[in-house]
């Protein structure tokens, strides 16, 4: 005969888990920095709840996630306004908790609940969160985590279009040249996705903001930083030579100042930059034939 002195705790439902996650995040606000032990315990609770959420969404390696629970948790996270907490509290979390949270976000953003992508809808109703994620590139502690969340959002046309048209988009010209290499590289990855993922939105943006955009972009092409010059030149060929941007390209190559930039890049000390510049220069020459 076996005896059990401890009763196993009942697994939380998606609704209970969403509320528990929210409550544990909010509890952090009521604790002062001086209350070290209380703060540590509260952080442990937050991190434990994030892991529980990750297990419900992605499984634990042995048990596959239940699709109904995944959908219900996604819906409850939206209903409880937990997404805003994910983003605003990211800075105070530990590295592992941030990584788990970004993983959860990538799963929930793709979830369709009753014919609606509720996380996408939530972000469309709280567009200021996208601006906040962009600005977070100025904080190297959370820059790459916020970048990961942003790139998931950029996969959606409506969210990408908003960032392109937002004043915060202009900050990328600064972020891609930050002194921290990891942050600058991550920012460039996001910048690239914004300019290549949705051709029609990019074409419209370039048409409406032609002068301002290429004035800033020229600074990247002439940057003293080799990596910036090379990446920017390669990216220019990717989005400028796309069919939807044919009119933009003709306008670009018709300007003498842009032709001079390409000529100078053809003389760059780097062979890779010379080759990329020649690829664009060749298109310029052929367009005049």
mmCIF file of N, CA, C and O in Angstrom, residues 215-286:
data_model
loop_
_atom_site.group_PDB
_atom_site.id
_atom_site.type_symbol
_atom_site.label_atom_id
_atom_site.label_comp_id
_atom_site.label_asym_id
_atom_site.label_seq_id
_atom_site.Cartn_x
_atom_site.Cartn_y
_atom_site.Cartn_z
ATOM 1 N N UNK A 215 18.197 60.866 -48.353
ATOM 2 C CA UNK A 215 19.158 61.778 -47.732
ATOM 3 C C UNK A 215 19.827 61.092 -46.544
ATOM 4 O O UNK A 215 21.051 61.198 -46.356
ATOM 5 N N UNK A 216 19.029 60.382 -45.749
ATOM 6 C CA UNK A 216 19.563 59.632 -44.612
ATOM 7 C C UNK A 216 20.342 58.396 -45.073
ATOM 8 O O UNK A 216 21.388 58.054 -44.518
ATOM 9 N N UNK A 217 19.828 57.745 -46.112
ATOM 10 C CA UNK A 217 20.462 56.502 -46.576
ATOM 11 C C UNK A 217 21.851 56.778 -47.167
ATOM 12 O O UNK A 217 22.756 55.954 -47.040
ATOM 13 N N UNK A 218 22.008 57.925 -47.792
ATOM 14 C CA UNK A 218 23.308 58.263 -48.352
ATOM 15 C C UNK A 218 24.382 58.332 -47.269
ATOM 16 O O UNK A 218 25.550 57.997 -47.507
ATOM 17 N N UNK A 219 23.989 58.742 -46.071
ATOM 18 C CA UNK A 219 24.937 58.799 -44.953
ATOM 19 C C UNK A 219 25.428 57.404 -44.579
ATOM 20 O O UNK A 219 26.573 57.231 -44.144
ATOM 21 N N UNK A 220 24.546 56.401 -44.746
ATOM 22 C CA UNK A 220 24.962 55.020 -44.474
ATOM 23 C C UNK A 220 25.924 54.526 -45.550
ATOM 24 O O UNK A 220 26.895 53.831 -45.252
ATOM 25 N N UNK A 221 25.650 54.885 -46.804
ATOM 26 C CA UNK A 221 26.497 54.444 -47.915
ATOM 27 C C UNK A 221 27.884 55.083 -47.863
ATOM 28 O O UNK A 221 28.845 54.532 -48.412
ATOM 29 N N UNK A 222 27.987 56.226 -47.216
ATOM 30 C CA UNK A 222 29.281 56.923 -47.124
ATOM 31 C C UNK A 222 29.846 56.881 -45.704
ATOM 32 O O UNK A 222 30.767 57.634 -45.369
ATOM 33 N N UNK A 223 29.319 55.996 -44.900
ATOM 34 C CA UNK A 223 29.776 55.874 -43.511
ATOM 35 C C UNK A 223 31.240 55.446 -43.449
ATOM 36 O O UNK A 223 31.704 54.654 -44.278
ATOM 37 N N UNK A 224 31.993 55.931 -42.464
ATOM 38 C CA UNK A 224 33.381 55.470 -42.295
ATOM 39 C C UNK A 224 33.457 54.022 -41.820
ATOM 40 O O UNK A 224 34.519 53.392 -41.875
ATOM 41 N N UNK A 225 32.323 53.490 -41.361
ATOM 42 C CA UNK A 225 32.274 52.108 -40.886
ATOM 43 C C UNK A 225 32.105 51.153 -42.070
ATOM 44 O O UNK A 225 31.098 51.220 -42.800
ATOM 45 N N UNK A 226 33.066 50.264 -42.250
ATOM 46 C CA UNK A 226 33.037 49.328 -43.390
ATOM 47 C C UNK A 226 31.784 48.468 -43.397
ATOM 48 O O UNK A 226 31.134 48.289 -44.452
ATOM 49 N N UNK A 227 31.421 47.916 -42.230
ATOM 50 C CA UNK A 227 30.260 47.030 -42.152
ATOM 51 C C UNK A 227 28.987 47.768 -42.552
ATOM 52 O O UNK A 227 28.145 47.239 -43.289
ATOM 53 N N UNK A 228 28.849 48.995 -42.092
ATOM 54 C CA UNK A 228 27.675 49.797 -42.436
ATOM 55 C C UNK A 228 27.605 50.034 -43.938
ATOM 56 O O UNK A 228 26.538 49.880 -44.553
ATOM 57 N N UNK A 229 28.738 50.418 -44.549
ATOM 58 C CA UNK A 229 28.762 50.664 -46.003
ATOM 59 C C UNK A 229 28.382 49.406 -46.782
ATOM 60 O O UNK A 229 27.556 49.449 -47.686
ATOM 61 N N UNK A 230 28.981 48.293 -46.396
ATOM 62 C CA UNK A 230 28.741 47.053 -47.140
ATOM 63 C C UNK A 230 27.293 46.586 -46.994
ATOM 64 O O UNK A 230 26.638 46.231 -47.986
ATOM 65 N N UNK A 231 26.785 46.557 -45.765
ATOM 66 C CA UNK A 231 25.418 46.101 -45.548
ATOM 67 C C UNK A 231 24.404 47.020 -46.222
ATOM 68 O O UNK A 231 23.428 46.552 -46.819
ATOM 69 N N UNK A 232 24.631 48.317 -46.138
ATOM 70 C CA UNK A 232 23.694 49.286 -46.707
ATOM 71 C C UNK A 232 23.662 49.203 -48.222
ATOM 72 O O UNK A 232 22.600 49.330 -48.845
ATOM 73 N N UNK A 233 24.814 48.994 -48.822
ATOM 74 C CA UNK A 233 24.887 48.874 -50.278
ATOM 75 C C UNK A 233 24.174 47.609 -50.756
ATOM 76 O O UNK A 233 23.411 47.637 -51.736
ATOM 77 N N UNK A 234 24.392 46.527 -50.048
ATOM 78 C CA UNK A 234 23.728 45.269 -50.401
ATOM 79 C C UNK A 234 22.221 45.387 -50.239
ATOM 80 O O UNK A 234 21.438 44.934 -51.093
ATOM 81 N N UNK A 235 21.785 46.022 -49.149
ATOM 82 C CA UNK A 235 20.356 46.198 -48.910
ATOM 83 C C UNK A 235 19.736 47.107 -49.963
ATOM 84 O O UNK A 235 18.612 46.863 -50.424
ATOM 85 N N UNK A 236 20.465 48.146 -50.368
ATOM 86 C CA UNK A 236 19.964 49.057 -51.395
ATOM 87 C C UNK A 236 19.627 48.298 -52.678
ATOM 88 O O UNK A 236 18.569 48.513 -53.281
ATOM 89 N N UNK A 237 20.515 47.400 -53.069
ATOM 90 C CA UNK A 237 20.261 46.626 -54.295
ATOM 91 C C UNK A 237 19.073 45.694 -54.127
ATOM 92 O O UNK A 237 18.339 45.433 -55.086
ATOM 93 N N UNK A 238 18.839 45.224 -52.900
ATOM 94 C CA UNK A 238 17.733 44.295 -52.666
ATOM 95 C C UNK A 238 16.380 44.966 -52.803
ATOM 96 O O UNK A 238 15.471 44.429 -53.422
ATOM 97 N N UNK A 239 16.222 46.156 -52.199
ATOM 98 C CA UNK A 239 14.891 46.767 -52.252
ATOM 99 C C UNK A 239 14.722 47.717 -53.436
ATOM 100 O O UNK A 239 13.625 47.863 -53.969
ATOM 101 N N UNK A 240 15.808 48.344 -53.885
ATOM 102 C CA UNK A 240 15.681 49.318 -54.968
ATOM 103 C C UNK A 240 15.434 48.643 -56.313
ATOM 104 O O UNK A 240 14.736 49.193 -57.181
ATOM 105 N N UNK A 241 15.976 47.438 -56.494
ATOM 106 C CA UNK A 241 15.848 46.752 -57.779
ATOM 107 C C UNK A 241 14.643 45.821 -57.846
ATOM 108 O O UNK A 241 14.473 45.078 -58.807
ATOM 109 N N UNK A 242 13.781 45.858 -56.823
ATOM 110 C CA UNK A 242 12.540 45.082 -56.864
ATOM 111 C C UNK A 242 11.570 45.729 -57.859
ATOM 112 O O UNK A 242 11.473 46.959 -57.925
ATOM 113 N N UNK A 243 10.837 44.917 -58.645
ATOM 114 C CA UNK A 243 9.905 45.458 -59.657
ATOM 115 C C UNK A 243 8.947 46.537 -59.157
ATOM 116 O O UNK A 243 8.755 47.544 -59.848
ATOM 117 N N UNK A 244 8.351 46.390 -57.945
ATOM 118 C CA UNK A 244 7.428 47.448 -57.493
ATOM 119 C C UNK A 244 8.101 48.802 -57.302
ATOM 120 O O UNK A 244 7.423 49.830 -57.264
ATOM 121 N N UNK A 245 9.444 48.789 -57.201
ATOM 122 C CA UNK A 245 10.169 50.041 -56.961
ATOM 123 C C UNK A 245 10.849 50.565 -58.228
ATOM 124 O O UNK A 245 11.794 51.365 -58.144
ATOM 125 N N UNK A 246 10.378 50.137 -59.375
ATOM 126 C CA UNK A 246 11.028 50.524 -60.639
ATOM 127 C C UNK A 246 11.023 52.042 -60.840
ATOM 128 O O UNK A 246 12.017 52.625 -61.286
ATOM 129 N N UNK A 247 9.923 52.698 -60.503
ATOM 130 C CA UNK A 247 9.861 54.155 -60.651
ATOM 131 C C UNK A 247 10.794 54.856 -59.661
ATOM 132 O O UNK A 247 11.420 55.872 -59.991
ATOM 133 N N UNK A 248 10.878 54.284 -58.452
ATOM 134 C CA UNK A 248 11.797 54.825 -57.448
ATOM 135 C C UNK A 248 13.233 54.691 -57.947
ATOM 136 O O UNK A 248 14.048 55.617 -57.821
ATOM 137 N N UNK A 249 13.550 53.543 -58.538
ATOM 138 C CA UNK A 249 14.898 53.302 -59.034
ATOM 139 C C UNK A 249 15.257 54.299 -60.133
ATOM 140 O O UNK A 249 16.357 54.876 -60.148
ATOM 141 N N UNK A 250 14.321 54.538 -61.066
ATOM 142 C CA UNK A 250 14.594 55.468 -62.162
ATOM 143 C C UNK A 250 14.828 56.879 -61.634
ATOM 144 O O UNK A 250 15.684 57.613 -62.135
ATOM 145 N N UNK A 251 14.074 57.238 -60.619
ATOM 146 C CA UNK A 251 14.255 58.556 -60.020
ATOM 147 C C UNK A 251 15.601 58.629 -59.305
ATOM 148 O O UNK A 251 16.306 59.642 -59.390
ATOM 149 N N UNK A 252 15.965 57.544 -58.639
ATOM 150 C CA UNK A 252 17.216 57.498 -57.878
ATOM 151 C C UNK A 252 18.425 57.628 -58.801
ATOM 152 O O UNK A 252 19.337 58.422 -58.547
ATOM 153 N N UNK A 253 18.440 56.846 -59.867
ATOM 154 C CA UNK A 253 19.615 56.829 -60.752
ATOM 155 C C UNK A 253 19.695 58.080 -61.625
ATOM 156 O O UNK A 253 20.740 58.348 -62.223
ATOM 157 N N UNK A 254 18.598 58.839 -61.689
ATOM 158 C CA UNK A 254 18.609 60.064 -62.493
ATOM 159 C C UNK A 254 19.296 61.220 -61.772
ATOM 160 O O UNK A 254 19.591 62.248 -62.385
ATOM 161 N N UNK A 255 19.576 61.043 -60.485
ATOM 162 C CA UNK A 255 20.176 62.112 -59.702
ATOM 163 C C UNK A 255 21.700 61.969 -59.675
ATOM 164 O O UNK A 255 22.237 60.912 -59.302
ATOM 165 N N UNK A 256 22.371 63.023 -60.046
ATOM 166 C CA UNK A 256 23.834 63.018 -60.159
ATOM 167 C C UNK A 256 24.510 62.701 -58.825
ATOM 168 O O UNK A 256 25.518 61.987 -58.781
ATOM 169 N N UNK A 257 23.937 63.199 -57.739
ATOM 170 C CA UNK A 257 24.551 62.967 -56.424
ATOM 171 C C UNK A 257 24.622 61.476 -56.098
ATOM 172 O O UNK A 257 25.612 61.005 -55.528
ATOM 173 N N UNK A 258 23.587 60.733 -56.475
ATOM 174 C CA UNK A 258 23.574 59.285 -56.223
ATOM 175 C C UNK A 258 24.584 58.574 -57.119
ATOM 176 O O UNK A 258 25.235 57.615 -56.697
ATOM 177 N N UNK A 259 24.709 59.051 -58.348
ATOM 178 C CA UNK A 259 25.687 58.469 -59.270
ATOM 179 C C UNK A 259 27.102 58.674 -58.738
ATOM 180 O O UNK A 259 27.951 57.770 -58.805
ATOM 181 N N UNK A 260 27.348 59.842 -58.163
ATOM 182 C CA UNK A 260 28.675 60.122 -57.596
ATOM 183 C C UNK A 260 28.992 59.185 -56.429
ATOM 184 O O UNK A 260 30.130 58.728 -56.281
ATOM 185 N N UNK A 261 27.971 58.910 -55.603
ATOM 186 C CA UNK A 261 28.177 57.990 -54.479
ATOM 187 C C UNK A 261 28.589 56.619 -54.996
ATOM 188 O O UNK A 261 29.525 55.986 -54.474
ATOM 189 N N UNK A 262 27.899 56.134 -56.035
ATOM 190 C CA UNK A 262 28.232 54.820 -56.600
ATOM 191 C C UNK A 262 29.637 54.813 -57.193
ATOM 192 O O UNK A 262 30.386 53.829 -57.064
ATOM 193 N N UNK A 263 30.005 55.905 -57.854
ATOM 194 C CA UNK A 263 31.348 56.002 -58.445
ATOM 195 C C UNK A 263 32.418 55.916 -57.359
ATOM 196 O O UNK A 263 33.445 55.241 -57.531
ATOM 197 N N UNK A 264 32.172 56.590 -56.250
ATOM 198 C CA UNK A 264 33.135 56.539 -55.141
ATOM 199 C C UNK A 264 33.207 55.148 -54.522
ATOM 200 O O UNK A 264 34.286 54.684 -54.133
ATOM 201 N N UNK A 265 32.068 54.468 -54.451
ATOM 202 C CA UNK A 265 32.049 53.115 -53.893
ATOM 203 C C UNK A 265 32.751 52.122 -54.819
ATOM 204 O O UNK A 265 33.280 51.108 -54.362
ATOM 205 N N UNK A 266 32.756 52.426 -56.107
ATOM 206 C CA UNK A 266 33.487 51.582 -57.052
ATOM 207 C C UNK A 266 34.996 51.638 -56.792
ATOM 208 O O UNK A 266 35.743 50.732 -57.173
ATOM 209 N N UNK A 267 35.434 52.711 -56.129
ATOM 210 C CA UNK A 267 36.863 52.879 -55.809
ATOM 211 C C UNK A 267 37.170 52.500 -54.363
ATOM 212 O O UNK A 267 38.279 52.739 -53.887
ATOM 213 N N UNK A 268 36.193 51.933 -53.672
ATOM 214 C CA UNK A 268 36.387 51.561 -52.263
ATOM 215 C C UNK A 268 37.527 50.545 -52.135
ATOM 216 O O UNK A 268 37.787 49.756 -53.053
ATOM 217 N N UNK A 269 38.189 50.549 -51.009
ATOM 218 C CA UNK A 269 39.310 49.618 -50.782
ATOM 219 C C UNK A 269 38.847 48.173 -50.655
ATOM 220 O O UNK A 269 39.643 47.246 -50.819
ATOM 221 N N UNK A 270 37.558 47.978 -50.389
ATOM 222 C CA UNK A 270 37.021 46.616 -50.256
ATOM 223 C C UNK A 270 36.508 46.094 -51.593
ATOM 224 O O UNK A 270 35.694 46.733 -52.258
ATOM 225 N N UNK A 271 36.960 44.904 -51.984
ATOM 226 C CA UNK A 271 36.493 44.270 -53.224
ATOM 227 C C UNK A 271 35.002 43.975 -53.154
ATOM 228 O O UNK A 271 34.287 44.095 -54.153
ATOM 229 N N UNK A 272 34.529 43.547 -51.977
ATOM 230 C CA UNK A 272 33.109 43.221 -51.827
ATOM 231 C C UNK A 272 32.231 44.440 -52.089
ATOM 232 O O UNK A 272 31.187 44.342 -52.733
ATOM 233 N N UNK A 273 32.649 45.590 -51.577
ATOM 234 C CA UNK A 273 31.891 46.822 -51.792
ATOM 235 C C UNK A 273 31.975 47.231 -53.263
ATOM 236 O O UNK A 273 30.975 47.661 -53.863
ATOM 237 N N UNK A 274 33.134 47.069 -53.868
ATOM 238 C CA UNK A 274 33.282 47.390 -55.289
ATOM 239 C C UNK A 274 32.320 46.566 -56.150
ATOM 240 O O UNK A 274 31.660 47.091 -57.054
ATOM 241 N N UNK A 275 32.226 45.274 -55.849
ATOM 242 C CA UNK A 275 31.357 44.379 -56.622
ATOM 243 C C UNK A 275 29.884 44.767 -56.460
ATOM 244 O O UNK A 275 29.123 44.820 -57.426
ATOM 245 N N UNK A 276 29.481 45.046 -55.195
ATOM 246 C CA UNK A 276 28.086 45.428 -54.936
ATOM 247 C C UNK A 276 27.763 46.754 -55.624
ATOM 248 O O UNK A 276 26.673 46.921 -56.195
ATOM 249 N N UNK A 277 28.698 47.694 -55.584
ATOM 250 C CA UNK A 277 28.487 48.991 -56.230
ATOM 251 C C UNK A 277 28.398 48.820 -57.740
ATOM 252 O O UNK A 277 27.580 49.475 -58.404
ATOM 253 N N UNK A 278 29.231 47.933 -58.286
ATOM 254 C CA UNK A 278 29.204 47.695 -59.739
ATOM 255 C C UNK A 278 27.852 47.116 -60.166
ATOM 256 O O UNK A 278 27.343 47.442 -61.246
ATOM 257 N N UNK A 279 27.273 46.266 -59.324
ATOM 258 C CA UNK A 279 25.973 45.665 -59.638
ATOM 259 C C UNK A 279 24.909 46.752 -59.817
ATOM 260 O O UNK A 279 24.122 46.724 -60.767
ATOM 261 N N UNK A 280 24.904 47.727 -58.922
ATOM 262 C CA UNK A 280 23.947 48.832 -59.019
ATOM 263 C C UNK A 280 24.337 49.757 -60.166
ATOM 264 O O UNK A 280 23.480 50.208 -60.941
ATOM 265 N N UNK A 281 25.641 50.030 -60.308
ATOM 266 C CA UNK A 281 26.122 50.914 -61.372
ATOM 267 C C UNK A 281 25.763 50.353 -62.746
ATOM 268 O O UNK A 281 25.392 51.095 -63.661
ATOM 269 N N UNK A 282 25.836 49.035 -62.878
ATOM 270 C CA UNK A 282 25.504 48.376 -64.146
ATOM 271 C C UNK A 282 24.040 48.625 -64.516
ATOM 272 O O UNK A 282 23.716 48.888 -65.682
ATOM 273 N N UNK A 283 23.171 48.546 -63.514
ATOM 274 C CA UNK A 283 21.750 48.809 -63.749
ATOM 275 C C UNK A 283 21.548 50.258 -64.181
ATOM 276 O O UNK A 283 20.737 50.561 -65.066
ATOM 277 N N UNK A 284 22.296 51.161 -63.547
ATOM 278 C CA UNK A 284 22.213 52.580 -63.903
ATOM 279 C C UNK A 284 22.595 52.797 -65.361
ATOM 280 O O UNK A 284 21.911 53.475 -66.127
ATOM 281 N N UNK A 285 23.714 52.191 -65.783
ATOM 282 C CA UNK A 285 24.187 52.347 -67.159
ATOM 283 C C UNK A 285 23.185 51.753 -68.149
ATOM 284 O O UNK A 285 22.843 52.385 -69.153
ATOM 285 N N UNK A 286 22.685 50.545 -67.852
ATOM 286 C CA UNK A 286 21.749 49.882 -68.768
ATOM 287 C C UNK A 286 20.452 50.686 -68.925
ATOM 288 O O UNK A 286 19.821 50.657 -69.974
#
